[in-house]
CSV table of C-alpha atoms and ligand atoms in Angstrom, one decimal:
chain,number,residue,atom,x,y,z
A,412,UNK,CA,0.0,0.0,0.0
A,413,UNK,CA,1.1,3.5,-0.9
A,414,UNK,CA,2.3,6.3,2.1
A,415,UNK,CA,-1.1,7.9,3.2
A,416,UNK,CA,-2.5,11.0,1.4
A,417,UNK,CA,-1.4,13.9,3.5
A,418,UNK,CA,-4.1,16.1,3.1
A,419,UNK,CA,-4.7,20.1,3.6
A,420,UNK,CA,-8.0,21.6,4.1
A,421,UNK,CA,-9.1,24.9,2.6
A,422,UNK,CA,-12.0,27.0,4.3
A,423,UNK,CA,-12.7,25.0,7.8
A,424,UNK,CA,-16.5,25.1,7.0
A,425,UNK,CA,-19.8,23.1,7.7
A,426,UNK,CA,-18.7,20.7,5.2
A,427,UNK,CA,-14.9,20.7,6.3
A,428,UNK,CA,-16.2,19.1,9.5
A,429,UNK,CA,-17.3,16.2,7.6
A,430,UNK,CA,-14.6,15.6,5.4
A,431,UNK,CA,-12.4,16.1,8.3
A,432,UNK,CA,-14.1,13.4,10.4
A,433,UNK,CA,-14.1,10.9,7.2
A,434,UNK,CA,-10.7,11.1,7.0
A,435,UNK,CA,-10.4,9.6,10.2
A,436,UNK,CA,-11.9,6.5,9.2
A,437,UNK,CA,-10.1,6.4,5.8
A,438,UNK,CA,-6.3,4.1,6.3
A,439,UNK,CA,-5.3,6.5,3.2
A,440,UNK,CA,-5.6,9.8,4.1
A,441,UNK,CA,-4.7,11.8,6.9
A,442,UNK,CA,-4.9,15.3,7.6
A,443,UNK,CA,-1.9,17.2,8.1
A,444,UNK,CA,-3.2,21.0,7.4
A,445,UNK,CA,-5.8,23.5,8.0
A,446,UNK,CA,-6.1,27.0,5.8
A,447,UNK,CA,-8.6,29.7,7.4
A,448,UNK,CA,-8.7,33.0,6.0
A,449,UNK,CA,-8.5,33.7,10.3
A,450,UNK,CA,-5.5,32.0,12.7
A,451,UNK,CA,-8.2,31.4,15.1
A,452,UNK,CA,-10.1,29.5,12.6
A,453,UNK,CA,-7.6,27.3,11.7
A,454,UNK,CA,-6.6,26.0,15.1
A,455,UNK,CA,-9.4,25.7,16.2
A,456,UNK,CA,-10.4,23.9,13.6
A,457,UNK,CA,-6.7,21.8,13.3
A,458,UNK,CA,-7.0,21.3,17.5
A,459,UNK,CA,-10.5,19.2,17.1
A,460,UNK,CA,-8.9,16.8,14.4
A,461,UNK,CA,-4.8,16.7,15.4
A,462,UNK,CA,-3.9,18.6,12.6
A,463,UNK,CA,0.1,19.8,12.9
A,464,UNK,CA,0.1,22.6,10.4
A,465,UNK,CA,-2.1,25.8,10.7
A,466,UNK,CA,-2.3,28.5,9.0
A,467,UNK,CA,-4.2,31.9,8.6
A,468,UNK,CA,-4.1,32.2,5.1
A,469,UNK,CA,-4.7,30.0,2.0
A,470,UNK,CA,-1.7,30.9,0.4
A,471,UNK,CA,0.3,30.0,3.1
A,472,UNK,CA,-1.7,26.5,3.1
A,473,UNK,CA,-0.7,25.7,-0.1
A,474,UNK,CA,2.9,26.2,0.2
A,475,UNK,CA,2.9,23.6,2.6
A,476,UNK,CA,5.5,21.5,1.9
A,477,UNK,CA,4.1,18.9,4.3
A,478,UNK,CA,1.0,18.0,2.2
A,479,UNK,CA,0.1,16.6,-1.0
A,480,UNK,CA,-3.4,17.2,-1.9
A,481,UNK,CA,-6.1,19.8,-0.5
A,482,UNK,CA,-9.9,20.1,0.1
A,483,UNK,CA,-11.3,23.0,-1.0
A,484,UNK,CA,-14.5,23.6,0.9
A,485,UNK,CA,-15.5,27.1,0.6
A,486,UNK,CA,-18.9,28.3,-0.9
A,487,UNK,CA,-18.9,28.0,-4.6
A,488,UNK,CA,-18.1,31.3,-5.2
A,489,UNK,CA,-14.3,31.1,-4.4
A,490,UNK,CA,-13.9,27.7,-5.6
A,491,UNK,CA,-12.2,28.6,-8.4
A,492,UNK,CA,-9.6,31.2,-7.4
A,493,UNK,CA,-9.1,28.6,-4.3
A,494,UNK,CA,-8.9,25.9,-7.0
A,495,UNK,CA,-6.2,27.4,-9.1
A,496,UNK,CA,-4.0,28.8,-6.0
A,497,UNK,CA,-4.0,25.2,-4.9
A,498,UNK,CA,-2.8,24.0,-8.6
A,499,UNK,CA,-0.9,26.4,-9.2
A,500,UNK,CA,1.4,25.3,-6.2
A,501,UNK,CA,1.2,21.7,-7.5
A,502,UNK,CA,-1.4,20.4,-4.8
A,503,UNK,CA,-3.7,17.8,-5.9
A,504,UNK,CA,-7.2,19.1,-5.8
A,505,UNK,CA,-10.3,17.1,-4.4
A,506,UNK,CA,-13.1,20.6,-4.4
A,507,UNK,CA,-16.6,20.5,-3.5
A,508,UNK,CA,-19.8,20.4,-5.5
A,509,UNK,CA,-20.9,22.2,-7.3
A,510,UNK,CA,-17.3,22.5,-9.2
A,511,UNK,CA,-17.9,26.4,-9.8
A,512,UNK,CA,-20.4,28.8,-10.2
A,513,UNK,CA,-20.4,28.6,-13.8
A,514,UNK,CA,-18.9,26.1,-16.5
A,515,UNK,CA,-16.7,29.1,-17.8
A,516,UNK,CA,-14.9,28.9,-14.3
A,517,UNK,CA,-15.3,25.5,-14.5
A,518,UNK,CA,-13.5,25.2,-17.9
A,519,UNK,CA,-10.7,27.7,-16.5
A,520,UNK,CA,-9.6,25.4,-13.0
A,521,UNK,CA,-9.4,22.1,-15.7
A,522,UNK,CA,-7.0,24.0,-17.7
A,523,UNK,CA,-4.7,25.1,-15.3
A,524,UNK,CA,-4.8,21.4,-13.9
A,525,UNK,CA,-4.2,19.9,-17.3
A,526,UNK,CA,-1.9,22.5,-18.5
A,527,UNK,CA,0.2,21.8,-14.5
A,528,UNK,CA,-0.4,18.2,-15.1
A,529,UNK,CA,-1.4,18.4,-11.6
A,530,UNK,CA,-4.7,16.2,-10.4
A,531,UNK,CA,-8.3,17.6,-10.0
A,532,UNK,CA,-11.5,15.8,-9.2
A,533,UNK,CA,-14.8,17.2,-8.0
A,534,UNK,CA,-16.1,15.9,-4.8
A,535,UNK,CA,-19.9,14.5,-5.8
A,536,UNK,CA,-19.1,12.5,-2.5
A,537,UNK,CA,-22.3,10.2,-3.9
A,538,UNK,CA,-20.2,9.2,-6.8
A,539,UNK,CA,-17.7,7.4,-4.7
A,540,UNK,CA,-19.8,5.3,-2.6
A,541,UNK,CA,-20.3,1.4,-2.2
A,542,UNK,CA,-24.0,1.4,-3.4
A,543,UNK,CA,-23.3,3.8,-6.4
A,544,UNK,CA,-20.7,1.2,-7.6
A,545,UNK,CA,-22.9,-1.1,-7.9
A,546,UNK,CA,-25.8,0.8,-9.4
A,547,UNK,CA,-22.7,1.5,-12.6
A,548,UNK,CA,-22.3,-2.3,-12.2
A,549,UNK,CA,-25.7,-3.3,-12.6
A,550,UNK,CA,-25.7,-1.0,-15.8
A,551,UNK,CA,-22.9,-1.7,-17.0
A,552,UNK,CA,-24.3,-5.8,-17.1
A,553,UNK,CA,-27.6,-4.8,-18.7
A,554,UNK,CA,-29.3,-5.8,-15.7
A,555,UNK,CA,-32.4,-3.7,-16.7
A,556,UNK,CA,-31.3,-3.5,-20.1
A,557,UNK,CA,-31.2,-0.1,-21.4
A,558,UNK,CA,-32.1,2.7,-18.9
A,559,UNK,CA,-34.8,4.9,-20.1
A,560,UNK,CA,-36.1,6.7,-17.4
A,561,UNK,CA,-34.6,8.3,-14.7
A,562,UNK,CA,-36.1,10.1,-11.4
A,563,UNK,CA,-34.6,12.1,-8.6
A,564,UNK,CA,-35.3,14.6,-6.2
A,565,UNK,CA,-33.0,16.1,-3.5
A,566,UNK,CA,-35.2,18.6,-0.8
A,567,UNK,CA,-34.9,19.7,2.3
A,568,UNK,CA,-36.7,22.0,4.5
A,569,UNK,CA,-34.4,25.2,5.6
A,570,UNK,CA,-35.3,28.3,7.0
A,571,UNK,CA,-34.4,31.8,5.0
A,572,UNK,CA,-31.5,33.5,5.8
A,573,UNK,CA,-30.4,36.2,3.2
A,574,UNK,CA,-27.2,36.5,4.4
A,575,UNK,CA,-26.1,32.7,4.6
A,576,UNK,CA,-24.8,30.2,2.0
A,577,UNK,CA,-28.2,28.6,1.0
A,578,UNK,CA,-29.9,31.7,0.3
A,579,UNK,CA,-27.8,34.5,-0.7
A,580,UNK,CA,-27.1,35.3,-4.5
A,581,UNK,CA,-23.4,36.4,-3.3
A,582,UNK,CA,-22.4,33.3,-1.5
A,583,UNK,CA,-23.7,31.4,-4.6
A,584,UNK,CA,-27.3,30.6,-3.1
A,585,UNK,CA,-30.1,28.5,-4.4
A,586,UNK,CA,-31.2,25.0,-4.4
A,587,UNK,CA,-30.1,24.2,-8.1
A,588,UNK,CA,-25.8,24.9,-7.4
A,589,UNK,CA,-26.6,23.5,-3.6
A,590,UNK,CA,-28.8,20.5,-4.5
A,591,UNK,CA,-29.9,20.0,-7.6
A,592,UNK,CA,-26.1,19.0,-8.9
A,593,UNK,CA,-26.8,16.1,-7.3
A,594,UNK,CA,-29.8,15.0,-9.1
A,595,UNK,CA,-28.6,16.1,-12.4
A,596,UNK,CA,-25.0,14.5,-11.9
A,597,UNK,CA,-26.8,11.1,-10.8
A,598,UNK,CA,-29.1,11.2,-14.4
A,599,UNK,CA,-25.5,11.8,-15.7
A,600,UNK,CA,-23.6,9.1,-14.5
A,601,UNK,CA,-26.6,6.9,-16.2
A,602,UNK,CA,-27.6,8.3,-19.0
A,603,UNK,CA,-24.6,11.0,-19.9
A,604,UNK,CA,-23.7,14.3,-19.4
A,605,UNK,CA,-24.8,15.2,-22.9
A,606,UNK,CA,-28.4,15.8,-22.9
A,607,UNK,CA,-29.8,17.3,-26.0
A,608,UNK,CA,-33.3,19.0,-24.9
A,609,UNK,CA,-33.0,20.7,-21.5
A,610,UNK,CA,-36.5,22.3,-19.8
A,611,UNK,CA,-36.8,23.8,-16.6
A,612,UNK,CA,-38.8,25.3,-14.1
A,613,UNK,CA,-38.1,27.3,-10.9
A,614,UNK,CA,-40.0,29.6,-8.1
A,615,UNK,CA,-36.9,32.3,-7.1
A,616,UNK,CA,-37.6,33.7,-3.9
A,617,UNK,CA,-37.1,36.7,-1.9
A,618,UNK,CA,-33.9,36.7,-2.0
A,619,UNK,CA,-33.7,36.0,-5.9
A,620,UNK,CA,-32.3,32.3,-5.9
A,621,UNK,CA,-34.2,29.3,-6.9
A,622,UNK,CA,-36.3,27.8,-3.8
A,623,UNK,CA,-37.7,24.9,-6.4
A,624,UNK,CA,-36.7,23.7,-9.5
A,625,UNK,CA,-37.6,21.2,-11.9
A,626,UNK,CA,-35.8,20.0,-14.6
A,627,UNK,CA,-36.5,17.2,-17.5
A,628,UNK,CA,-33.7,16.5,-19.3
A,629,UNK,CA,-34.0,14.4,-22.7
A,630,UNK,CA,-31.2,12.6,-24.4
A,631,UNK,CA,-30.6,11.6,-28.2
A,632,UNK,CA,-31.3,7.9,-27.2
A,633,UNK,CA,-34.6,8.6,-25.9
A,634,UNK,CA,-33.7,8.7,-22.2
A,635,UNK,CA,-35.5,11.4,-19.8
A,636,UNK,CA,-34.6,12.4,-16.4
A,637,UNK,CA,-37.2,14.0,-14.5
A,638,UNK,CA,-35.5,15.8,-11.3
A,639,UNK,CA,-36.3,18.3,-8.6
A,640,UNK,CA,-34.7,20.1,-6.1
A,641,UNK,CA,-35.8,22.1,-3.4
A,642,UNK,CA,-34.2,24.6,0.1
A,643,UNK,CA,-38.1,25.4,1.4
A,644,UNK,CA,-39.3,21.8,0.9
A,645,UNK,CA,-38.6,18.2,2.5
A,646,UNK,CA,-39.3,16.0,-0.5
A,647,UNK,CA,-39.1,12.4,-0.7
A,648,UNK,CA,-34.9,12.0,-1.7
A,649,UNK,CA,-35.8,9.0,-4.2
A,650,UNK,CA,-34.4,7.9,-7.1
A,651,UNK,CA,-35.4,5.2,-9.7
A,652,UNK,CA,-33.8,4.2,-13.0
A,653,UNK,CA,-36.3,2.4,-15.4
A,654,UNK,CA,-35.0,0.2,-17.8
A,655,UNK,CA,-35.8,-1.6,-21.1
A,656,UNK,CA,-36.6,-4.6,-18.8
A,657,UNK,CA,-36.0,-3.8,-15.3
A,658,UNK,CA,-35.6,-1.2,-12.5
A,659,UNK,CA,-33.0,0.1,-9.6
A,660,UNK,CA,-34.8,1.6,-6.6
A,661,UNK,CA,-32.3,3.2,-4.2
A,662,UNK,CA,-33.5,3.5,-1.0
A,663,UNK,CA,-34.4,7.1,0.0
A,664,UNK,CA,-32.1,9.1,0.8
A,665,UNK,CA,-30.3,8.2,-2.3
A,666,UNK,CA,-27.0,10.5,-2.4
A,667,UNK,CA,-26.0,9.1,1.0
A,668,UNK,CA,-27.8,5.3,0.9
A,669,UNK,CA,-26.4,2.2,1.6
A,670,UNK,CA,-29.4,0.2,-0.4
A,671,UNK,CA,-30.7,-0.3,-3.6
A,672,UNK,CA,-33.1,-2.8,-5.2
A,673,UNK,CA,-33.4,-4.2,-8.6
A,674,UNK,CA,-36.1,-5.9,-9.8
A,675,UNK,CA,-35.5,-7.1,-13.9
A,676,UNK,CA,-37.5,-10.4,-16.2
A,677,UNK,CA,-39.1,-11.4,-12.5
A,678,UNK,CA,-36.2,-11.5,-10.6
A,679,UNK,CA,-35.1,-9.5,-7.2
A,680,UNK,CA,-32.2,-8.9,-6.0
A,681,UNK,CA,-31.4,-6.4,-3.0
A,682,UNK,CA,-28.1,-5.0,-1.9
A,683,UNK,CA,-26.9,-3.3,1.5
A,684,UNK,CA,-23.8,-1.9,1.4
A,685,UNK,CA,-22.8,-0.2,4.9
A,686,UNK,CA,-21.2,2.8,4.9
A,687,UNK,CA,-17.4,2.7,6.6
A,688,UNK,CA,-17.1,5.9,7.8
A,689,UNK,CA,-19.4,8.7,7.3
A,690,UNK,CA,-19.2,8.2,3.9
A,691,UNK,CA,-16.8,11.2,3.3
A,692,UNK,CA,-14.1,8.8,3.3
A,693,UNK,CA,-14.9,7.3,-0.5
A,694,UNK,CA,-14.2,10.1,-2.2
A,695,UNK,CA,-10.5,10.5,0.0
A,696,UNK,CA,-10.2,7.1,-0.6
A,697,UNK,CA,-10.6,7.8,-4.7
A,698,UNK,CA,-8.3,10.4,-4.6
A,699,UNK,CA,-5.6,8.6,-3.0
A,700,UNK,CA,-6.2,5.6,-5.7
A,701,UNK,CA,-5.7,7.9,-8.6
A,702,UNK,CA,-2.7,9.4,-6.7
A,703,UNK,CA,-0.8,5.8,-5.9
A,704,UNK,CA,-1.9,4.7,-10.0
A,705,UNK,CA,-0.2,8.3,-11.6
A,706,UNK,CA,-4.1,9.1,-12.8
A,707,UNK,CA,-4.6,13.2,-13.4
A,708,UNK,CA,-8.4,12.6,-13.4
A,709,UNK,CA,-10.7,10.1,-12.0
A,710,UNK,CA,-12.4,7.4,-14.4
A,711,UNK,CA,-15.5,7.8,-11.9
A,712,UNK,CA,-15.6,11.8,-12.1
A,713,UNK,CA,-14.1,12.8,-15.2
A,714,UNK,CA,-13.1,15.9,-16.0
A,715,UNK,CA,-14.9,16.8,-18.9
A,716,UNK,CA,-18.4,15.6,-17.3
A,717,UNK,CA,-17.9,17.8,-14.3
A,718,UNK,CA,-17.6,20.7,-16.8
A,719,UNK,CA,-20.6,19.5,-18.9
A,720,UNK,CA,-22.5,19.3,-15.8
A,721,UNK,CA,-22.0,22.4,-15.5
A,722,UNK,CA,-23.3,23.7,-18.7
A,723,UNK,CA,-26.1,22.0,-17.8
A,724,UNK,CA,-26.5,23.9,-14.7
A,725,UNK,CA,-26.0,27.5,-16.8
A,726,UNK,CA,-28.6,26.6,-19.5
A,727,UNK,CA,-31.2,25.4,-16.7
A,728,UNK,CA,-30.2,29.0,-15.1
A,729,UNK,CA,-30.8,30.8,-18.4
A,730,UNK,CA,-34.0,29.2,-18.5
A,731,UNK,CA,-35.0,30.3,-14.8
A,732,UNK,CA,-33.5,33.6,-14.8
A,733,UNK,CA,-31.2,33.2,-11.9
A,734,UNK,CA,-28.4,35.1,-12.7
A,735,UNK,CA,-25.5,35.8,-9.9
A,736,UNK,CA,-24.2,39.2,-9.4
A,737,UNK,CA,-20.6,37.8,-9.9
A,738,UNK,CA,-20.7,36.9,-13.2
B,1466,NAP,N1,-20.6,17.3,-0.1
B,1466,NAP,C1,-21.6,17.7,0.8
B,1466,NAP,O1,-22.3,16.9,1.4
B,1466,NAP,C2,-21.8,19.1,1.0
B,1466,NAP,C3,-22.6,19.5,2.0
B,1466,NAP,C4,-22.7,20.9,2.3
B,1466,NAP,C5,-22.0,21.8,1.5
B,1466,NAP,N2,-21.2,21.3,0.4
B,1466,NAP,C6,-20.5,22.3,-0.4
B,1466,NAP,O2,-19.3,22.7,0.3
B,1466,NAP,C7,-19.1,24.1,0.1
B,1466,NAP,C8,-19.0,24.8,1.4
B,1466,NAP,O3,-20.2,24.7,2.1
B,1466,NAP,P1,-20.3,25.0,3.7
B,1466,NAP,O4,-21.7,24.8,4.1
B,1466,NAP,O5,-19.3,24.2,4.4
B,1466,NAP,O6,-19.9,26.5,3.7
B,1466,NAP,P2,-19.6,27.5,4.9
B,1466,NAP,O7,-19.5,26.7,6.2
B,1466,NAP,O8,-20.5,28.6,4.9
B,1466,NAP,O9,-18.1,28.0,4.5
B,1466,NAP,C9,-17.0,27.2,4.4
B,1466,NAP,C10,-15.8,28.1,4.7
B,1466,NAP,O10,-15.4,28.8,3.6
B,1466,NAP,C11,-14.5,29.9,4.0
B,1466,NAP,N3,-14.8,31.1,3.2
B,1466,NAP,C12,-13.9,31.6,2.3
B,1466,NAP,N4,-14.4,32.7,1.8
B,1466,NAP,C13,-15.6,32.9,2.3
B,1466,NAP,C14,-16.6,33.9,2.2
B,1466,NAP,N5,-16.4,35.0,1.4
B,1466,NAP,N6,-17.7,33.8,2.9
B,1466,NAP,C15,-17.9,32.7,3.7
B,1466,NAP,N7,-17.0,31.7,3.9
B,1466,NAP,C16,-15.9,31.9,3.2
B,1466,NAP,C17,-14.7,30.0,5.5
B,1466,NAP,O11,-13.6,29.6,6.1
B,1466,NAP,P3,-12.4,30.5,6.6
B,1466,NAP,O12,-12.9,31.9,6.6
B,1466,NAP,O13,-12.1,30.0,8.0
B,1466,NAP,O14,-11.3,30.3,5.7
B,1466,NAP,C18,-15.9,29.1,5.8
B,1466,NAP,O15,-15.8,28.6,7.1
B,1466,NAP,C19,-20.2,24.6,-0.8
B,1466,NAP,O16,-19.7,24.7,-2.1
B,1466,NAP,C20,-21.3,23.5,-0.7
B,1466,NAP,O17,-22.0,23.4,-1.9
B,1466,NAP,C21,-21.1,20.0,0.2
């Protein structure tokens, strides 16, 4: 087995915490360093999880020489700039969904990694775990033949706050970049990234970011997705994928399940695949595979679909009128 990952971690957020703990179950990662944009921050932060290296800036972070790839876990907004500073140093880059605010950022970071030759992948943590595997493995053996339908939704009830993440148009807000990435990179990974009719519906609130959104998404094949996502709304979290002889049922809530059921030609089959860790830990553990094999991109999260996914994220936000005062 290869030496560890020695991770750094960019913006000690909400999600930081998680990624942080799920390192702690992962043998292949560990976490060396913390970069706040405040000292405080960052030991605080570095203190809870037995970090060494702390620093109050993330430009000292990624001149580190102690770590080799780093987390970027800020609000969408700065995921680029954060992105690039990290690449730019030669840091490997794991950064949070969704990859940018936009697929022309999105577009800019994968240059700068392919033109480094350093490694980026975006962290869809869904992507990496047990009982996605298998749902790619039941498709890949034509277990329900050739998916034609797809249904997801991803909702959860929160309260409004204009100044935080979820809600405000400057920190990237809205339930489609939040959210609904996850239900349009799940139709993705099973029917492509490459949809050629895109329609969309959303209700913006008060604040002027999407509070619901439906998309269908239609495909040269004849697939459809049907998808919703939703920051004032608890909805189901189900997804199906209906095939040209059978279905996969993952049980709710999908992006962070262990379950899943297919049922094809009269025949069941039902899988349980506990989580080790909080589930954070699969995409670490991804990374540090690609990193040990000399991989620049992951065969699970290319590259070129996080950027596509993105353009499908700007054409469903033409279509709604959400527009961010950054851009
Ligand atoms: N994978 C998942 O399950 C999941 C779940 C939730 C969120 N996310 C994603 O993770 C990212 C971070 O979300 P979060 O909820 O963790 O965000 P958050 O707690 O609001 O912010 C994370 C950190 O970003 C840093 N930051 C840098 N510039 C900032 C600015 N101008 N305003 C606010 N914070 C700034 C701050 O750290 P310092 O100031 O200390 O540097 C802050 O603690 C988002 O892109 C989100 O979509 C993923």
């Amino acid at each position: 087995m290869s030496a560890p990952v020695r991770w750094g971690i960019l913006g000690p957020g909400s999600i930081a915490h998680k990624f942080a703990a799920g390192l702690q179950s992962a043998p292949d990662g560990q976490l060396i360093a913390v970069g706040s944009r405040d000292q405080l921050r960052a030991d605080a932060f570095a203190d809870q999880y037995g970090a060494p290296n702390r620093h109050a800036s993330y430009e000292d972070l990624v001149a580190d020489p102690d770590i080799d790839a780093i987390y970027v876990a800020t609000p969408h907004p700065f995921h680029k700039d954060a992105s690039i500073l990290c690449l730019e140093a030669g840091k490997a880059v794991l950064c949070e969904k969704p990859f940018t605010i936009n697929a022309a950022e999105a577009e800019a970071v994968v240059a700068v990694a392919r033109t480094k030759g350093v490694f980026l992948m975006e962290a869809m943590w869904s992507r990496y775990l047990p009982v996605m595997a298998q749902v790619r493995q039941w498709l890949a053996e034509d277990a329900i033949g050739e998916p034609l339908v797809v249904s997801a939704d991803f909702g959860f009830r929160a309260n409004v706050n204009p100044e935080g993440r979820l809600f405000s148009p400057a920190l990237g807000g809205g339930a489609l970049l939040d959210i609904g990435i996850y239900v349009v990179s799940f139709a993705a990974m099973v029917l492509g990234a490459q949809p050629d009719r895109i329609t969309a519906a959303a209700h913006l609130g008060e604040t002027g970011v999407d509070e619901q959104t439906g998309v269908v998404l239609g495909y040269p094949g004849g697939g459809i997705a049907t998808l919703s996502c939703a920051v004032r709304a608890s909805t189901p979290h189900e997804a199906r994928i209906t095939g040209s002889k059978g279905t996969i049922a993952l049980d709710p809530s999908w992006w962070k399940g262990e379950g899943a059921t297919l049922k094809a030609d009269g025949h069941e089959e039902r899988v349980e695949l506990v989580l080790e860790g909080n589930g954070y830990n699969y995409e670490a553990r991804e990374v540090a595979r690609c990193l040990a094999a000399g991989e620049l991109e992951s065969p699970v999260m290319p590259l070129d679909e996080t950027v596509a996914l993105m353009r499908i994220l700007d054409e469903i936000r033409a279509q709604i009128g959400l527009k961010y005062p950054m851009e």
